[in-house]
């Protein structure tokens, strides 16, 4: 099937009607990268959603869950173990902003272990979706140090920065290292976010929703489609491109990355 829209970062499993949304999305030609927030969620999501042709489930450990104590050392170890086996990893990363305050060392150790597991257990066409708030440089340092990115990297892992909010220098470095970027409506609310979306090479540009706005509540495929369509329209306008042509190119990139083509 040709997927006309691909949400490259959403929390499908934390929608209380996840199966219904996945089924309706498939009917609309929409594929979804479900980025989980804990390793327990990842296992449960795989059981619940793994059979859907339009869904790919990531192994995740969100830095907020580490920062506020909902996840600890055992969860980090489990996430590392799962990341070494999974072709899809996310949401993982670092948050050195207000919500991650006081847990930078714990987050950094967990992210480095996860990246190390990915590097030491290579899989073809692996995808990793990364959260990085005020921490892009540190995340890139770890990705290079572990060999996922850099001159000697195997080039078998697609690194995506979701809702990129780093500096222009960090964007240039991430682009130079071959990273991709998934853009959502929140990112486009800022002048800087819109400018980043305008600058990105077409082949590095992806769409996302980061939905739902509230976890463990009902959501809809209609809302996902509307959000993705708004992002595509806004990005195309900023780049002075045809939305249909840009959307087709982005969908082609996304489906190839997720093995949906």
Coordinates of N, CA and C in Angstrom, one line a residue:
X1 N 0.8 -1.2 0.0 CA 0.0 0.0 0.0 C 0.9 1.2 0.0
X2 N 0.4 2.3 -0.7 CA 1.1 3.6 -0.7 C 0.6 4.4 0.5
X3 N 1.5 4.7 1.4 CA 1.2 5.5 2.6 C 1.4 7.0 2.2
X4 N 0.3 7.8 2.2 CA 0.4 9.2 1.7 C 0.9 10.1 2.8
X5 N 0.7 9.7 4.1 CA 1.2 10.5 5.2 C 1.8 9.5 6.2
X6 N 2.9 9.9 6.8 CA 3.6 9.1 7.8 C 3.9 10.0 9.0
X7 N 3.3 9.6 10.2 CA 3.6 10.3 11.4 C 4.8 9.7 12.0
X8 N 5.9 10.4 12.0 CA 7.2 9.8 12.4 C 7.5 10.0 13.9
X9 N 6.5 10.5 14.6 CA 6.7 10.5 16.1 C 5.4 10.8 16.7
X10 N 4.8 9.7 17.3 CA 3.5 9.9 18.0 C 3.5 8.8 19.1
X11 N 2.6 9.0 20.1 CA 2.5 8.1 21.2 C 1.2 7.3 21.1
X12 N 1.1 6.6 20.0 CA -0.1 5.8 19.7 C -0.5 4.9 20.8
X13 N 0.4 4.2 21.4 CA 0.1 3.3 22.5 C -0.5 3.9 23.7
X14 N -0.3 5.2 23.9 CA -0.8 5.9 25.1 C -2.1 6.7 24.7
X15 N -2.7 6.3 23.6 CA -4.1 6.7 23.3 C -5.0 5.5 23.8
X16 N -6.0 5.8 24.5 CA -6.8 4.8 25.1 C -7.5 3.9 24.1
X17 N -7.7 4.4 22.9 CA -8.3 3.7 21.8 C -7.3 3.4 20.7
X18 N -6.1 3.0 21.1 CA -5.0 2.9 20.1 C -5.3 2.0 18.9
X19 N -5.9 0.9 19.2 CA -6.2 0.0 18.0 C -7.2 0.6 17.1
X20 N -8.2 1.3 17.6 CA -9.1 1.9 16.7 C -8.4 3.0 15.9
X21 N -7.6 3.8 16.5 CA -6.9 4.9 15.8 C -6.0 4.2 14.7
X22 N -5.2 3.2 15.0 CA -4.4 2.5 14.0 C -5.2 2.0 12.9
X23 N -6.3 1.4 13.1 CA -7.1 0.8 12.1 C -7.7 2.0 11.2
X24 N -8.2 3.0 11.8 CA -8.7 4.1 11.0 C -7.6 4.8 10.2
X25 N -6.4 4.9 10.8 CA -5.3 5.6 10.1 C -5.0 4.8 8.9
X26 N -4.9 3.5 9.0 CA -4.6 2.6 7.8 C -5.6 2.8 6.7
X27 N -6.9 3.0 7.1 CA -7.9 3.2 6.0 C -7.7 4.6 5.3
X28 N -7.1 5.5 6.0 CA -6.8 6.8 5.4 C -5.4 6.9 4.7
X29 N -4.7 5.8 4.7 CA -3.4 5.8 4.1 C -2.3 6.5 4.9
X30 N -2.5 6.3 6.3 CA -1.5 7.0 7.2 C -0.8 5.9 8.0
X31 N 0.5 6.0 8.0 CA 1.4 5.1 8.8 C 1.9 5.8 10.0
X32 N 2.3 5.1 11.0 CA 2.6 5.7 12.3 C 3.8 5.0 12.9
X33 N 4.8 5.9 13.4 CA 5.9 5.4 14.2 C 5.5 5.7 15.7
X34 N 5.2 4.6 16.4 CA 4.8 4.8 17.8 C 6.0 4.8 18.7
X35 N 6.3 6.0 19.2 CA 7.5 6.2 20.1 C 7.0 6.0 21.5
X36 N 7.5 5.0 22.2 CA 7.1 4.7 23.5 C 7.9 5.4 24.5
X37 N 7.5 5.5 25.8 CA 8.2 6.3 26.8 C 8.8 5.5 27.9
X38 N 8.5 4.2 28.0 CA 9.2 3.3 28.9 C 9.4 1.9 28.2
X39 N 10.3 1.1 28.7 CA 10.5 -0.2 28.1 C 9.3 -1.1 28.4
X40 N 8.6 -0.9 29.5 CA 7.4 -1.7 29.7 C 6.3 -1.4 28.7
X41 N 6.2 -0.1 28.4 CA 5.2 0.4 27.4 C 5.6 -0.2 26.0
X42 N 6.9 -0.3 25.7 CA 7.3 -0.8 24.4 C 6.9 -2.2 24.3
X43 N 7.0 -3.0 25.3 CA 6.7 -4.4 25.2 C 5.1 -4.6 25.0
X44 N 4.4 -3.8 25.8 CA 2.9 -3.9 25.8 C 2.4 -3.4 24.4
X45 N 3.1 -2.3 23.9 CA 2.7 -1.8 22.6 C 2.9 -2.7 21.5
X46 N 4.0 -3.5 21.5 CA 4.4 -4.4 20.5 C 3.3 -5.5 20.5
X47 N 2.9 -6.0 21.7 CA 1.8 -7.0 21.7 C 0.5 -6.5 21.2
X48 N 0.2 -5.2 21.5 CA -1.1 -4.6 21.1 C -1.1 -4.2 19.6
X49 N 0.0 -3.6 19.1 CA 0.0 -3.0 17.8 C 0.9 -3.5 16.8
X50 N 1.7 -4.5 17.2 CA 2.7 -5.0 16.3 C 2.2 -5.7 15.0
X51 N 0.9 -6.1 15.0 CA 0.4 -6.8 13.9 C -0.2 -5.8 12.8
X52 N -0.3 -4.5 13.1 CA -0.8 -3.6 12.2 C 0.3 -3.2 11.1
X53 N -0.1 -3.3 9.9 CA 0.8 -3.1 8.8 C 1.3 -1.7 8.7
X54 N 0.5 -0.7 9.3 CA 0.9 0.7 9.2 C 1.5 1.2 10.4
X55 N 1.9 0.3 11.4 CA 2.5 0.8 12.7 C 3.9 0.2 12.9
X56 N 4.8 1.0 13.3 CA 6.1 0.5 13.8 C 6.2 1.0 15.2
X57 N 6.6 0.0 16.1 CA 6.7 0.3 17.5 C 8.1 0.5 17.9
X58 N 8.5 1.6 18.6 CA 9.8 1.9 19.0 C 10.0 1.5 20.5
X59 N 11.2 1.2 20.8 CA 11.6 0.9 22.2 C 12.1 2.2 22.8
X60 N 11.4 2.7 23.9 CA 11.7 4.0 24.4 C 12.0 4.1 25.9
X61 N 12.6 5.2 26.2 CA 12.9 5.6 27.6 C 13.0 7.1 27.6
X62 N 11.8 7.7 27.9 CA 11.8 9.2 27.8 C 12.5 9.8 29.0
X63 N 13.4 10.8 28.7 CA 14.1 11.4 29.8 C 13.3 12.0 30.9
X64 N 12.0 12.5 30.6 CA 11.2 13.0 31.7 C 10.8 11.9 32.7
X65 N 10.7 10.7 32.3 CA 10.3 9.6 33.2 C 11.5 9.2 34.1
X66 N 12.7 9.4 33.6 CA 13.9 9.3 34.4 C 14.0 10.4 35.4
X67 N 13.8 11.6 34.9 CA 14.0 12.8 35.8 C 13.0 12.9 36.9
X68 N 11.8 12.4 36.8 CA 10.8 12.5 37.9 C 10.7 11.2 38.7
X69 N 11.5 10.2 38.4 CA 11.6 9.0 39.2 C 10.6 7.9 38.8
X70 N 9.8 8.1 37.7 CA 8.9 7.1 37.3 C 9.7 5.9 36.7
X71 N 10.9 6.1 36.2 CA 11.7 5.1 35.7 C 13.1 5.2 36.4
X72 N 13.7 4.1 36.7 CA 15.0 4.1 37.4 C 16.0 3.3 36.7
X73 N 17.0 2.8 37.4 CA 18.2 2.1 36.9 C 17.7 0.8 36.2
X74 N 16.8 0.1 36.8 CA 16.3 -1.2 36.2 C 15.6 -0.9 34.8
X75 N 14.9 0.2 34.7 CA 14.2 0.5 33.5 C 15.2 0.9 32.4
X76 N 16.3 1.6 32.8 CA 17.3 2.0 31.9 C 18.0 0.8 31.4
X77 N 18.3 -0.2 32.3 CA 19.0 -1.4 31.8 C 18.1 -2.2 30.9
X78 N 16.8 -2.2 31.2 CA 15.8 -3.0 30.3 C 15.7 -2.3 28.9
X79 N 15.7 -0.9 28.9 CA 15.6 -0.2 27.7 C 16.9 -0.4 26.8
X80 N 18.0 -0.5 27.5 CA 19.3 -0.8 26.8 C 19.3 -2.1 26.2
X81 N 18.8 -3.1 26.9 CA 18.7 -4.5 26.4 C 17.8 -4.5 25.2
X82 N 16.6 -3.9 25.3 CA 15.6 -3.9 24.2 C 16.2 -3.2 22.9
X83 N 16.9 -2.0 23.2 CA 17.4 -1.2 22.1 C 18.4 -2.0 21.2
X84 N 19.1 -2.9 21.9 CA 20.1 -3.7 21.2 C 19.5 -4.7 20.3
X85 N 18.2 -5.0 20.5 CA 17.5 -6.0 19.7 C 16.5 -5.4 18.7
X86 N 16.1 -4.1 18.9 CA 15.0 -3.6 18.1 C 15.5 -2.7 16.9
X87 N 14.8 -2.9 15.8 CA 15.1 -2.0 14.7 C 14.6 -0.6 14.8
X88 N 13.7 -0.4 15.8 CA 13.0 0.9 16.0 C 13.2 1.3 17.4
X89 N 13.8 2.5 17.7 CA 14.1 2.9 19.0 C 13.6 4.4 19.1
X90 N 12.8 4.6 20.2 CA 12.3 5.9 20.4 C 11.1 5.9 21.3
X91 N 10.8 6.8 22.2 CA 11.5 8.0 22.3 C 12.6 7.9 23.3
X92 N 13.8 8.3 23.0 CA 14.9 8.3 23.9 C 15.6 9.7 23.8
X93 N 16.5 10.0 24.7 CA 17.3 11.2 24.6 C 17.6 11.9 25.9
X94 N 17.7 13.2 25.8 CA 18.1 14.0 26.9 C 17.3 15.3 27.0
X95 N 17.0 15.7 28.3 CA 16.3 17.0 28.5 C 17.0 17.7 29.6
X96 N 17.8 18.8 29.2 CA 18.5 19.6 30.2 C 17.8 20.9 30.5
X97 N 16.5 20.9 30.2 CA 15.6 22.0 30.5 C 15.0 21.9 31.9
X98 N 13.9 22.6 32.1 CA 13.3 22.6 33.4 C 12.8 21.2 33.8
X99 N 12.2 20.5 32.9 CA 11.6 19.2 33.3 C 12.7 18.1 33.5
X100 N 13.9 18.3 33.0 CA 14.9 17.3 33.3 C 15.9 17.8 34.3
X101 N 15.7 18.9 35.0 CA 16.6 19.4 35.9 C 16.9 18.5 37.0
X102 N 18.2 18.4 37.3 CA 18.7 17.5 38.5 C 18.9 16.1 38.1
X103 N 18.7 15.7 36.9 CA 18.8 14.3 36.5 C 19.7 14.2 35.2
X104 N 20.6 15.2 35.0 CA 21.4 15.2 33.8 C 22.3 14.0 33.7
X105 N 22.9 13.7 34.8 CA 23.9 12.5 34.9 C 23.2 11.2 34.6
X106 N 22.0 11.0 35.2 CA 21.3 9.8 35.0 C 20.8 9.7 33.6
X107 N 20.3 10.8 33.0 CA 19.9 10.7 31.6 C 21.0 10.4 30.7
X108 N 22.1 11.1 30.9 CA 23.3 10.9 30.0 C 23.8 9.5 30.0
X109 N 23.9 8.9 31.2 CA 24.3 7.5 31.3 C 23.4 6.6 30.6
X110 N 22.1 6.8 30.8 CA 21.1 5.9 30.2 C 21.2 6.0 28.6
X111 N 21.2 7.3 28.2 CA 21.3 7.5 26.7 C 22.5 6.9 26.1
X112 N 23.7 7.1 26.8 CA 24.9 6.5 26.3 C 24.9 5.0 26.2
X113 N 24.3 4.4 27.3 CA 24.2 2.9 27.3 C 23.3 2.5 26.1
X114 N 22.2 3.2 25.9 CA 21.3 2.8 24.8 C 22.0 2.9 23.5
X115 N 22.7 4.0 23.2 CA 23.4 4.2 22.0 C 24.5 3.2 21.8
X116 N 25.1 2.8 22.9 CA 26.2 1.8 22.9 C 25.6 0.5 22.5
X117 N 24.4 0.1 23.0 CA 23.8 -1.1 22.6 C 23.4 -1.2 21.1
X118 N 22.9 0.0 20.6 CA 22.6 0.1 19.2 C 23.8 -0.1 18.3
X119 N 24.9 0.5 18.7 CA 26.1 0.5 18.0 C 26.8 -0.9 18.0
X120 N 26.7 -1.6 19.2 CA 27.3 -2.9 19.3 C 26.5 -4.1 18.8
X121 N 25.2 -3.8 18.5 CA 24.3 -4.8 17.9 C 23.7 -4.3 16.7
X122 N 24.4 -4.1 15.6 CA 23.9 -3.5 14.4 C 22.8 -4.3 13.7
X123 N 21.8 -3.5 13.2 CA 20.7 -4.1 12.4 C 20.6 -3.2 11.2
X124 N 20.2 -3.8 10.1 CA 20.0 -3.0 8.9 C 18.8 -2.1 9.0
X125 N 18.9 -0.9 8.6 CA 17.8 0.1 8.5 C 17.2 0.4 9.9
X126 N 18.0 0.5 10.9 CA 17.5 0.9 12.2 C 17.1 2.4 12.2
X127 N 16.1 2.7 13.0 CA 15.7 4.1 13.2 C 15.6 4.5 14.7
X128 N 16.1 5.6 15.0 CA 16.1 6.1 16.4 C 15.5 7.5 16.4
X129 N 14.5 7.8 17.2 CA 13.9 9.1 17.4 C 14.3 9.7 18.7
X130 N 14.9 10.9 18.6 CA 15.6 11.4 19.8 C 14.9 12.7 20.3
X131 N 14.7 12.8 21.6 CA 14.3 14.0 22.3 C 15.6 14.7 22.8
X132 N 15.7 16.0 22.4 CA 16.9 16.7 22.9 C 16.5 18.2 23.2
X133 N 16.4 18.5 24.4 CA 16.0 19.8 24.9 C 17.3 20.4 25.6
X134 N 17.8 21.5 25.0 CA 19.0 22.1 25.5 C 20.1 21.1 25.7
X135 N 20.1 20.1 24.8 CA 21.1 19.0 25.0 C 21.5 18.4 23.6
X136 N 21.3 19.2 22.6 CA 21.6 18.6 21.2 C 23.1 18.3 21.1
X137 N 23.9 19.2 21.6 CA 25.4 19.0 21.5 C 25.8 17.8 22.2
X138 N 25.3 17.6 23.4 CA 25.6 16.4 24.2 C 25.1 15.1 23.5
X139 N 23.9 15.2 23.0 CA 23.4 14.0 22.3 C 24.3 13.7 21.1
X140 N 24.7 14.7 20.3 CA 25.5 14.4 19.2 C 26.9 13.9 19.6
X141 N 27.4 14.4 20.7 CA 28.7 13.9 21.2 C 28.6 12.4 21.5
X142 N 27.5 12.0 22.1 CA 27.3 10.6 22.5 C 27.1 9.7 21.2
X143 N 26.3 10.3 20.3 CA 26.1 9.5 19.0 C 27.4 9.3 18.3
X144 N 28.3 10.3 18.3 CA 29.6 10.2 17.7 C 30.5 9.3 18.5
X145 N 30.5 9.4 19.8 CA 31.4 8.6 20.6 C 31.1 7.2 20.6
X146 N 29.8 6.8 20.4 CA 29.4 5.4 20.4 C 29.5 4.8 18.9
X147 N 29.7 5.7 18.0 CA 29.9 5.2 16.6 C 28.6 5.2 15.8
X148 N 27.5 5.7 16.3 CA 26.3 5.7 15.5 C 26.4 6.8 14.4
X149 N 27.1 7.9 14.7 CA 27.3 8.9 13.7 C 28.8 9.2 13.7
X150 N 29.2 9.8 12.6 CA 30.7 10.2 12.4 C 31.3 9.5 11.2
X151 N 32.5 9.9 11.0 CA 33.2 9.4 9.8 C 33.3 7.9 9.7
X152 N 33.5 7.3 10.9 CA 33.6 5.8 10.9 C 32.4 5.0 11.2
X153 N 31.2 5.8 11.2 CA 29.9 5.1 11.5 C 29.5 4.1 10.4
X154 N 28.8 3.1 10.8 CA 28.3 2.1 9.8 C 27.3 2.6 8.8
X155 N 26.6 3.7 9.2 CA 25.6 4.3 8.3 C 24.3 3.4 8.2
X156 N 24.1 2.6 9.2 CA 22.9 1.7 9.1 C 21.8 2.1 10.1
X157 N 22.0 3.3 10.8 CA 21.0 3.8 11.7 C 20.6 5.2 11.3
X158 N 19.3 5.4 11.0 CA 18.8 6.7 10.7 C 18.5 7.4 12.0
X159 N 19.1 8.5 12.3 CA 18.9 9.3 13.5 C 18.0 10.5 13.2
X160 N 16.9 10.5 14.0 CA 15.9 11.6 13.8 C 15.9 12.4 15.1
X161 N 16.0 13.7 14.9 CA 15.7 14.6 16.0 C 14.3 15.1 15.9
X162 N 13.5 14.8 16.9 CA 12.1 15.1 16.9 C 11.9 16.5 17.5
X163 N 11.1 17.4 16.8 CA 10.8 18.7 17.3 C 12.1 19.4 17.7
X164 N 13.0 19.6 16.7 CA 14.3 20.2 16.9 C 14.2 21.6 17.5
X165 N 14.9 21.9 18.5 CA 14.9 23.2 19.1 C 16.3 23.7 19.5
X166 N 17.3 23.1 18.9 CA 18.7 23.5 19.2 C 19.1 24.8 18.5
X167 N 20.3 25.1 18.6 CA 20.9 26.3 18.0 C 21.1 26.1 16.5
X168 N 21.4 27.2 15.8 CA 21.7 27.0 14.3 C 23.0 26.3 14.1
X169 N 23.9 26.5 15.0 CA 25.2 25.7 14.9 C 25.0 24.2 15.1
X170 N 24.1 23.9 16.1 CA 23.8 22.5 16.3 C 23.0 21.9 15.2
X171 N 22.1 22.7 14.6 CA 21.4 22.2 13.4 C 22.4 21.9 12.3
X172 N 23.4 22.8 12.1 CA 24.4 22.6 11.0 C 25.2 21.3 11.3
X173 N 25.6 21.1 12.5 CA 26.3 19.9 12.9 C 25.5 18.7 12.7
X174 N 24.3 18.7 13.1 CA 23.4 17.5 12.9 C 23.2 17.2 11.4
X175 N 23.0 18.3 10.6 CA 22.8 18.1 9.2 C 24.1 17.5 8.6
X176 N 25.3 18.0 9.0 CA 26.5 17.5 8.5 C 26.8 16.0 8.8
X177 N 26.2 15.6 10.0 CA 26.4 14.2 10.4 C 25.3 13.3 9.8
X178 N 24.4 13.9 9.0 CA 23.4 13.0 8.3 C 22.1 12.8 9.0
X179 N 21.8 13.6 10.0 CA 20.6 13.4 10.8 C 19.3 13.8 10.0
X180 N 18.2 13.3 10.4 CA 16.9 13.7 9.9 C 16.2 14.5 11.0
X181 N 15.1 15.1 10.6 CA 14.4 16.0 11.5 C 12.9 15.9 11.3
X182 N 12.1 15.5 12.4 CA 10.7 15.5 12.2 C 10.0 16.7 12.8
X183 N 9.2 17.3 12.0 CA 8.6 18.7 12.3 C 7.2 18.5 12.7
X184 N 6.8 19.2 13.8 CA 5.4 19.2 14.2 C 4.9 20.6 14.3
X185 N 3.6 20.7 14.7 CA 3.0 22.1 14.8 C 3.6 22.9 15.8
X186 N 4.0 22.3 16.9 CA 4.6 23.1 18.0 C 5.9 23.7 17.5
X187 N 6.7 23.0 16.8 CA 8.0 23.5 16.3 C 7.7 24.7 15.3
X188 N 6.7 24.7 14.6 CA 6.4 25.7 13.6 C 5.8 27.0 14.2
X189 N 5.5 26.9 15.6 CA 5.0 28.1 16.2 C 6.0 29.2 16.4
X190 N 7.3 28.8 16.4 CA 8.4 29.8 16.6 C 9.0 30.2 15.2
X191 N 9.4 31.4 15.2 CA 10.1 31.9 13.9 C 11.3 31.0 13.6
X192 N 12.1 30.7 14.6 CA 13.3 29.8 14.4 C 12.9 28.5 13.9
X193 N 11.8 27.8 14.5 CA 11.4 26.5 14.0 C 11.0 26.6 12.5
X194 N 10.3 27.6 12.2 CA 9.8 27.7 10.8 C 11.1 27.9 9.8
X195 N 12.0 28.7 10.3 CA 13.2 28.9 9.5 C 14.0 27.6 9.3
X196 N 14.1 26.8 10.4 CA 14.8 25.5 10.3 C 14.1 24.6 9.3
X197 N 12.8 24.6 9.4 CA 12.0 23.7 8.4 C 12.2 24.2 7.0
X198 N 12.4 25.5 6.8 CA 12.7 26.0 5.5 C 14.0 25.6 5.0
X199 N 15.0 25.5 5.9 CA 16.4 25.3 5.5 C 16.7 23.8 5.2
X200 N 16.0 22.9 5.8 CA 16.3 21.5 5.8 C 16.3 20.9 4.4
X201 N 17.2 20.1 4.0 CA 17.1 19.4 2.7 C 15.9 18.5 2.7
X202 N 15.2 18.5 1.6 CA 14.0 17.7 1.5 C 14.1 16.3 1.9
X203 N 15.3 15.7 1.6 CA 15.5 14.3 2.0 C 15.7 14.0 3.5
X204 N 15.9 15.1 4.2 CA 16.1 15.0 5.7 C 14.8 15.4 6.5
X205 N 13.8 15.8 5.8 CA 12.6 16.4 6.4 C 11.5 15.3 6.6
X206 N 10.9 15.3 7.8 CA 9.9 14.3 8.1 C 8.8 15.1 8.8
X207 N 7.6 14.4 8.9 CA 6.4 15.0 9.6 C 6.1 14.2 10.9
X208 N 5.6 14.9 11.9 CA 5.2 14.2 13.1 C 4.0 15.0 13.7
X209 N 3.4 14.4 14.7 CA 2.4 15.1 15.5 C 2.7 15.2 17.0
X210 N 3.5 14.2 17.5 CA 3.8 14.1 18.9 C 2.5 13.9 19.7
X211 N 1.4 13.5 19.0 CA 0.1 13.2 19.7 C 0.2 12.0 20.6
X212 N -0.7 11.9 21.5 CA -1.8 12.8 21.8 C -1.4 13.9 22.8
X213 N -2.1 15.0 22.9 CA -1.7 16.1 23.8 C -1.8 15.7 25.3
X214 N -2.7 14.7 25.6 CA -2.8 14.2 26.9 C -2.8 12.7 26.9
X215 N -1.9 12.1 27.6 CA -1.7 10.6 27.5 C -2.9 9.9 28.2
X216 N -3.2 8.7 27.6 CA -4.2 7.8 28.1 C -5.6 8.3 28.0
X217 N -5.8 9.1 27.0 CA -7.1 9.6 26.7 C -7.5 9.2 25.2
X218 N -8.7 9.2 24.8 CA -9.1 8.9 23.4 C -8.5 9.9 22.5
X219 N -8.2 9.4 21.2 CA -7.8 10.3 20.2 C -8.4 9.8 18.9
X220 N -8.0 10.4 17.8 CA -8.6 10.0 16.5 C -7.7 10.1 15.4
X221 N -7.9 9.2 14.4 CA -7.1 9.3 13.1 C -7.4 10.6 12.4
X222 N -8.6 11.1 12.5 CA -8.9 12.4 11.9 C -8.0 13.5 12.5
X223 N -7.8 13.5 13.8 CA -7.0 14.6 14.4 C -5.5 14.4 13.9
X224 N -5.0 13.2 13.8 CA -3.7 13.0 13.3 C -3.5 13.5 11.9
X225 N -4.5 13.1 11.1 CA -4.4 13.6 9.7 C -4.5 15.1 9.5
X226 N -5.3 15.7 10.3 CA -5.5 17.2 10.3 C -4.2 17.8 10.7
X227 N -3.5 17.3 11.7 CA -2.3 17.9 12.2 C -1.2 17.7 11.2
X228 N -1.0 16.5 10.6 CA 0.0 16.3 9.6 C -0.2 17.1 8.4
X229 N -1.4 17.3 8.0 CA -1.8 18.1 6.8 C -1.4 19.6 7.0
X230 N -1.7 20.1 8.2 CA -1.4 21.5 8.6 C 0.2 21.7 8.6
X231 N 0.9 20.7 9.1 CA 2.3 20.8 9.1 C 2.9 20.9 7.7
X232 N 2.4 19.9 6.9 CA 2.9 19.8 5.5 C 2.6 21.1 4.8
X233 N 1.4 21.7 4.9 CA 1.0 22.9 4.2 C 1.9 24.1 4.7
X234 N 2.1 24.2 6.0 CA 3.0 25.3 6.5 C 4.4 25.1 6.0
X235 N 4.9 23.9 6.1 CA 6.3 23.7 5.6 C 6.5 24.0 4.2
X236 N 5.5 23.5 3.4 CA 5.6 23.8 1.9 C 5.5 25.3 1.6
X237 N 4.7 26.0 2.4 CA 4.6 27.4 2.2 C 5.9 28.1 2.5
X238 N 6.5 27.7 3.6 CA 7.8 28.3 4.0 C 8.9 28.1 3.0
X239 N 8.8 26.9 2.3 CA 9.8 26.6 1.4 C 9.4 26.9 -0.1
X240 N 8.2 27.5 -0.2 CA 7.7 27.8 -1.6 C 7.7 26.6 -2.5
X241 N 7.2 25.5 -1.9 CA 7.1 24.3 -2.7 C 5.6 23.9 -2.8
X242 N 5.3 23.0 -3.7 CA 4.0 22.4 -3.9 C 3.8 21.4 -2.8
X243 N 2.7 21.6 -2.0 CA 2.4 20.6 -0.9 C 2.3 19.2 -1.3
X244 N 1.7 19.0 -2.5 CA 1.5 17.6 -2.9 C 2.8 17.0 -3.3
X245 N 3.7 17.7 -4.0 CA 5.0 17.1 -4.4 C 5.9 16.9 -3.1
X246 N 5.9 17.9 -2.2 CA 6.7 17.8 -1.0 C 6.2 16.6 -0.2
X247 N 4.9 16.5 0.0 CA 4.3 15.5 0.8 C 4.6 14.1 0.2
X248 N 4.6 14.0 -1.1 CA 4.9 12.7 -1.7 C 6.4 12.3 -1.4
X249 N 7.3 13.3 -1.5 CA 8.7 13.0 -1.3 C 9.0 12.7 0.2
X250 N 8.3 13.4 1.1 CA 8.5 13.1 2.5 C 7.9 11.7 2.8
X251 N 6.8 11.4 2.3 CA 6.2 10.0 2.5 C 7.1 8.9 2.0
X252 N 7.7 9.2 0.8 CA 8.6 8.2 0.3 C 9.8 7.9 1.2
X253 N 10.4 9.0 1.7 CA 11.5 8.9 2.6 C 11.1 8.2 3.9
X254 N 9.9 8.5 4.4 CA 9.5 7.9 5.7 C 9.1 6.4 5.5
X255 N 8.5 6.1 4.5 CA 8.1 4.7 4.3 C 9.3 3.8 4.1
X256 N 10.3 4.4 3.4 CA 11.6 3.6 3.3 C 12.3 3.4 4.6
X257 N 12.3 4.5 5.4 CA 13.0 4.4 6.7 C 12.3 3.3 7.6
X258 N 11.0 3.3 7.6 CA 10.3 2.3 8.4 C 10.0 1.0 7.8
X259 N 10.5 0.7 6.6 CA 10.4 -0.5 6.0 C 8.9 -0.8 5.6
X260 N 8.2 0.3 5.2 CA 6.8 0.2 4.8 C 6.6 0.1 3.3
X261 N 7.6 0.4 2.6 CA 7.5 0.6 1.1 C 7.2 -0.8 0.5

